[in-house]
Amino acid sequence: MKIVTKKAKFTSPLYLESGRILEPYEIAYETYGELNEDKSNVVVVCHALSGSHHAAGRYEGDRKPGWWDALIGDGKAIDTRKFFVICTNTIGSCFGSTGPMSPMYPSDEPYRFKFPVITIKDMVKAQKILFAKLGIDQVHAVVGGSMGGMQALRFAVDFPGFAKHIVALAATYATRPWVIAFNEIAREAILKDPDFKNGNYNPEELRKKGLTGLAIGRMAGHISFLSHYSMDRKFGRDYVPNEGLYELFGHFQVERYLEYNGYNFSKWFDPLSYLYITKAINLFDLSFGYESLEEALERVKSRLYLIGFEKDLLFLPEEMRVIDEAMKRIGKGELSEYYEVPSDYGHDAFLVEVDKFSEYICDILEEKR
């Protein structure tokens, strides 16, 4: 599989949904496979909150491959022998695209809290500008899970007909209070951490020691990404060996897992990016600016494949069914299909249990459905 990593620079202003502009800005992106002559084999992959443009394969020295490596590659569901796959890092993130720690032109000082609030709509608009620069006016499919699924749905509404197929996994039509509440825990923990320094932290220091506030927020997030069933299976009531059961600070295995992942995460993900991206997730509403969800969906010309996960506690499978039912009400049922993956893993099943839906996605891309 051929992997190419690039960065595109734009000097024209990006007009944001808030009314502010971003100028100049950069987008990091990665491609896999080969573009065919008529550019008809493009598959766009959109990442979730903590993801990046590195969706598949390994860089030299990598301990782990890209975040959706089980789905993307030669002979896999998104087959890079047939398709030219593009994954961009969203604006606002911390992996190469312009975000809150990028220099605020013409200064070399980072934006920090001067960075404008961005939305999922803004992320998608920036990607569409990149694709136009690459000479790609239409794509075979847009595929994404969680926040990536939100982006896929925005492509369907904001750029009708741009994609032949839209595949949204573990997403929603609008972010509901349960998700906003978990994001608020992270927000408060970050903002109240004295080491955050009101956004004036030294990023090099955080890469060494992490940020407690972000770690705590991520622990809360991990709870919402799993389920009762997957936690029972993964941890049970097991206690950490060599830690006393009746010691106040002795750990159950689940406690140790949350601490390890939370504090490790805080060393490689930027806290300001976390604040801005979770804000974008909170603001997501496919019907915003329209009279109803149905009115927004009237714009859809792509074939929608809406994939929910049975025990997803973050974005309930019924939230994807709402979109499918709305499509049927407006007479576009032939353009919409809902598929529920049997899983008790929780929200992260779209990353972990790829074997349960890879054949379904393969059939979509091969146009066997």
XYZ file of C-alpha atoms in Angstrom:
369
model
C 0.000 0.000 0.000
C 1.408 3.355 -1.059
C 1.237 5.977 1.725
C 1.848 9.676 1.045
C 1.700 12.374 3.738
C 1.400 16.023 2.714
C 0.402 19.457 3.932
C -1.533 22.006 1.859
C -1.336 25.753 2.541
C -4.130 28.208 1.783
C -3.830 31.996 1.760
C -7.448 32.756 0.841
C -9.662 33.250 3.904
C -11.795 30.410 5.204
C -15.128 31.962 6.154
C -16.389 30.222 9.272
C -19.925 29.505 10.412
C -19.408 31.892 13.351
C -18.811 34.816 10.967
C -15.082 34.904 11.686
C -12.344 33.965 9.229
C -9.254 31.791 9.346
C -6.404 33.130 7.245
C -3.992 31.665 6.301
C -4.471 28.015 7.209
C -2.964 24.588 6.562
C -4.398 21.099 6.203
C -2.350 17.961 6.790
C -3.541 14.929 4.865
C -2.551 11.407 3.967
C -3.351 9.323 0.909
C -3.300 5.588 0.293
C -3.313 3.785 -3.024
C -3.311 5.303 -6.521
C -5.680 7.809 -8.097
C -7.122 6.471 -11.342
C -7.169 8.472 -14.575
C -10.706 9.851 -14.322
C -10.450 10.369 -10.522
C -13.505 8.200 -9.925
C -11.994 5.956 -7.234
C -11.614 8.464 -4.379
C -12.780 7.472 -0.894
C -12.639 10.170 1.780
C -12.149 8.946 5.362
C -13.003 11.325 8.239
C -11.485 10.937 11.700
C -13.030 11.156 15.159
C -12.143 13.491 18.057
C -8.670 12.198 18.898
C -7.822 10.840 15.453
C -5.622 12.309 12.761
C -4.886 12.032 9.058
C -2.836 8.895 9.799
C -5.671 6.401 9.342
C -3.783 3.349 8.089
C -0.356 1.812 7.642
C 2.741 2.492 9.697
C 5.353 5.190 9.693
C 8.914 3.982 10.178
C 9.405 3.157 13.838
C 5.676 3.183 14.629
C 4.581 0.936 17.473
C 0.991 0.939 16.205
C -0.545 1.469 12.757
C -3.065 4.143 11.828
C -6.315 4.251 13.770
C -8.464 2.429 11.131
C -5.774 0.146 9.747
C -8.064 -2.867 10.161
C -10.448 -1.349 7.593
C -8.105 0.385 5.119
C -5.407 -1.311 3.042
C -4.634 -3.770 0.286
C -7.326 -6.440 0.262
C -9.249 -4.885 3.176
C -12.801 -3.491 3.165
C -11.594 -0.135 1.845
C -9.269 -1.775 -0.629
C -6.339 0.467 -1.550
C -5.635 -1.680 -4.611
C -8.891 -0.308 -6.014
C -9.521 2.972 -4.201
C -7.528 6.146 -3.634
C -8.141 6.976 0.018
C -7.732 10.480 1.462
C -7.839 11.289 5.172
C -7.318 14.875 6.330
C -6.545 16.202 9.773
C -9.404 18.541 10.674
C -8.770 22.215 11.350
C -8.643 22.755 15.108
C -6.737 19.532 15.685
C -3.122 19.231 16.820
C -1.593 16.925 14.214
C -0.535 19.314 11.484
C -3.614 21.264 10.422
C -4.145 24.797 11.691
C -5.347 24.796 15.278
C -5.185 26.834 18.489
C -1.444 26.254 18.949
C -0.597 27.277 15.365
C 1.126 30.650 14.824
C -1.326 33.523 14.398
C -0.178 35.241 11.210
C 1.715 37.563 10.896
C 3.004 36.802 14.397
C 4.873 33.649 15.393
C 2.865 33.506 18.621
C 0.199 30.782 18.797
C -3.498 31.648 18.657
C -4.330 29.951 21.947
C -7.763 31.355 22.980
C -7.730 33.786 20.052
C -8.401 30.854 17.763
C -11.987 31.092 16.454
C -14.644 28.584 17.433
C -14.989 26.074 14.611
C -17.810 23.707 13.720
C -18.121 20.383 11.940
C -19.469 22.385 8.999
C -16.229 24.428 8.955
C -14.107 21.269 9.059
C -15.942 19.862 6.047
C -15.804 23.156 4.145
C -12.016 23.272 4.582
C -11.714 19.682 3.318
C -13.848 20.475 0.277
C -11.520 23.379 -0.555
C -8.550 21.006 -0.313
C -10.198 18.499 -2.633
C -10.924 21.252 -5.171
C -7.236 22.203 -5.055
C -6.384 18.565 -5.785
C -8.752 18.605 -8.767
C -11.242 16.263 -7.104
C -14.816 17.451 -7.704
C -16.631 14.221 -6.888
C -15.764 11.158 -4.820
C -16.919 7.570 -4.728
C -17.619 7.672 -0.979
C -17.164 9.523 2.300
C -16.748 7.246 5.330
C -16.402 8.223 8.997
C -17.229 7.166 12.553
C -18.299 9.255 15.561
C -17.162 12.834 14.802
C -16.064 11.426 11.451
C -19.643 10.288 10.903
C -20.830 13.817 11.649
C -18.497 15.074 8.929
C -19.813 12.470 6.481
C -23.391 13.610 7.144
C -22.394 17.249 6.681
C -20.869 16.371 3.308
C -24.238 14.844 2.348
C -26.221 17.977 3.285
C -23.738 20.775 2.515
C -22.361 19.402 -0.765
C -25.177 17.416 -2.402
C -23.906 14.918 -4.928
C -20.239 15.392 -4.034
C -20.115 11.783 -2.847
C -21.882 8.880 -4.490
C -22.062 7.077 -1.136
C -22.072 8.441 2.419
C -21.233 5.971 5.190
C -21.723 7.319 8.721
C -20.973 5.071 11.699
C -21.758 5.613 15.399
C -22.874 9.204 14.867
C -26.026 11.283 15.352
C -28.265 13.873 13.735
C -27.550 16.297 16.614
C -25.397 16.061 19.733
C -27.574 15.336 22.746
C -27.195 16.380 26.428
C -25.542 13.087 27.496
C -22.529 13.742 25.232
C -22.390 17.460 26.064
C -22.359 16.550 29.763
C -19.332 14.260 29.396
C -17.556 16.962 27.393
C -18.278 19.465 30.153
C -16.441 17.307 32.689
C -13.351 17.426 30.473
C -13.747 21.155 29.868
C -13.983 21.996 33.564
C -11.128 19.684 34.505
C -8.847 21.297 31.902
C -9.780 24.887 32.691
C -9.428 24.428 36.463
C -6.024 22.734 36.258
C -3.408 25.290 37.414
C -0.886 23.784 34.976
C -3.189 24.781 32.104
C -2.301 28.398 32.972
C -5.420 29.791 31.309
C -4.191 28.437 27.986
C -0.658 29.845 28.336
C 1.033 26.505 29.037
C 4.297 25.370 27.498
C 3.409 22.477 25.131
C 6.845 20.916 25.539
C 6.289 20.618 29.284
C 2.920 18.947 28.771
C 4.447 16.453 26.345
C 6.766 15.372 29.143
C 4.433 15.272 32.138
C 0.912 15.560 30.728
C -1.961 17.613 32.105
C -4.011 16.223 34.982
C -7.165 18.068 33.900
C -7.087 16.587 30.406
C -6.315 13.145 31.850
C -9.382 13.318 34.102
C -11.549 14.490 31.219
C -10.323 11.642 29.071
C -11.092 9.146 31.850
C -14.693 10.327 31.792
C -14.679 10.003 28.020
C -13.411 6.425 28.181
C -16.358 5.467 30.365
C -18.735 6.720 27.664
C -16.779 4.935 24.910
C -17.259 1.514 26.523
C -20.301 -0.252 28.002
C -21.196 -2.168 31.144
C -20.753 -5.395 29.206
C -17.341 -4.665 27.725
C -16.049 -3.413 31.083
C -17.279 -6.574 32.821
C -15.580 -8.698 30.195
C -12.362 -6.677 30.112
C -11.857 -6.040 33.840
C -14.435 -7.835 35.961
C -13.775 -7.055 39.610
C -10.098 -7.904 39.292
C -7.722 -6.109 41.607
C -4.233 -4.975 40.630
C -1.731 -7.578 41.898
C 0.534 -6.431 44.734
C -1.877 -3.657 45.744
C -3.671 -4.302 48.999
C -7.424 -4.847 48.806
C -7.883 -2.791 51.966
C -5.348 -0.127 51.066
C -7.173 3.159 50.396
C -5.240 3.775 47.177
C -5.176 0.200 45.949
C -6.642 -0.140 42.462
C -9.183 -2.247 40.683
C -7.989 -3.070 37.166
C -10.582 -0.719 35.664
C -9.215 2.160 37.763
C -5.672 1.449 36.639
C -6.830 1.290 33.004
C -8.528 4.693 33.201
C -5.517 6.291 34.887
C -3.027 4.840 32.432
C -4.978 5.832 29.338
C -5.999 9.238 30.665
C -2.512 10.364 31.676
C -0.888 8.878 28.587
C -3.408 10.672 26.350
C -2.641 14.019 28.012
C 0.994 13.766 26.871
C 0.207 13.572 23.161
C -3.060 15.463 22.671
C -3.208 19.227 23.025
C -5.683 20.485 25.674
C -6.728 23.555 23.699
C -7.488 21.389 20.676
C -9.548 19.171 22.967
C -11.583 22.194 24.092
C -12.159 23.428 20.548
C -13.017 20.045 19.033
C -15.426 19.071 21.811
C -17.090 22.469 21.320
C -17.519 21.628 17.627
C -19.039 18.258 18.582
C -21.409 19.934 21.060
C -22.576 22.398 18.387
C -23.294 19.725 15.802
C -26.890 19.774 14.585
C -27.647 18.648 11.050
C -30.859 20.700 11.041
C -29.264 23.987 12.181
C -30.212 26.739 9.743
C -33.179 24.748 8.472
C -36.770 24.504 9.675
C -36.330 20.814 10.483
C -34.131 17.792 10.001
C -36.373 16.810 7.102
C -35.724 20.123 5.361
C -31.972 19.649 5.727
C -32.187 16.115 4.341
C -34.143 17.324 1.304
C -30.749 18.436 -0.035
C -29.273 14.935 0.053
C -28.489 13.326 -3.303
C -25.988 10.713 -2.116
C -26.881 7.227 -0.978
C -26.825 7.228 2.843
C -25.660 4.223 4.834
C -26.332 4.791 8.520
C -24.569 2.355 10.839
C -25.497 2.178 14.519
C -24.025 -0.032 17.239
C -26.341 -1.950 19.527
C -24.895 -1.001 22.933
C -23.401 2.395 22.027
C -24.070 4.617 25.050
C -22.553 7.777 23.561
C -24.532 7.961 20.326
C -27.488 5.634 20.679
C -28.309 3.528 17.612
C -31.785 5.073 17.597
C -30.167 8.404 16.709
C -29.065 6.980 13.366
C -32.515 5.472 12.847
C -34.001 8.966 13.242
C -32.150 10.033 10.074
C -33.297 6.962 8.153
C -36.908 7.487 9.232
C -36.759 11.166 8.268
C -35.441 10.216 4.820
C -38.406 7.869 4.397
C -40.882 10.575 5.480
C -39.665 12.938 2.763
C -39.868 10.275 0.092
C -36.149 9.555 -0.091
C -36.227 6.117 1.465
C -34.516 4.638 -1.584
C -31.449 6.755 -0.761
C -31.207 5.629 2.858
C -30.319 2.384 4.607
C -29.952 1.755 8.331
C -27.775 -1.101 9.547
C -27.335 -2.008 13.206
C -24.192 -3.844 14.247
C -24.820 -6.420 16.997
C -22.272 -5.449 19.627
C -22.069 -5.000 23.377
C -18.663 -3.298 23.226
C -19.946 0.287 23.293
C -19.169 3.359 21.193
C -15.591 2.337 20.398
C -16.877 -0.743 18.568
C -16.535 1.245 15.329
C -12.765 1.202 15.936
C -12.360 -2.137 17.698
C -14.865 -4.579 16.163
C -14.208 -3.842 12.514
C -14.753 -7.477 11.581
C -18.467 -7.051 12.368
C -19.096 -4.457 9.657
C -16.157 -4.587 7.240
C -17.982 -6.862 4.778
C -20.959 -4.481 4.820
C -18.727 -1.505 3.972
C -16.927 -3.533 1.313
C -20.301 -4.320 -0.315
C -21.218 -0.606 -0.259
C -18.011 0.454 -1.964
C -18.228 -2.388 -4.463
C -21.856 -1.315 -5.090
C -23.247 -4.739 -4.288
C -26.035 -3.290 -2.123
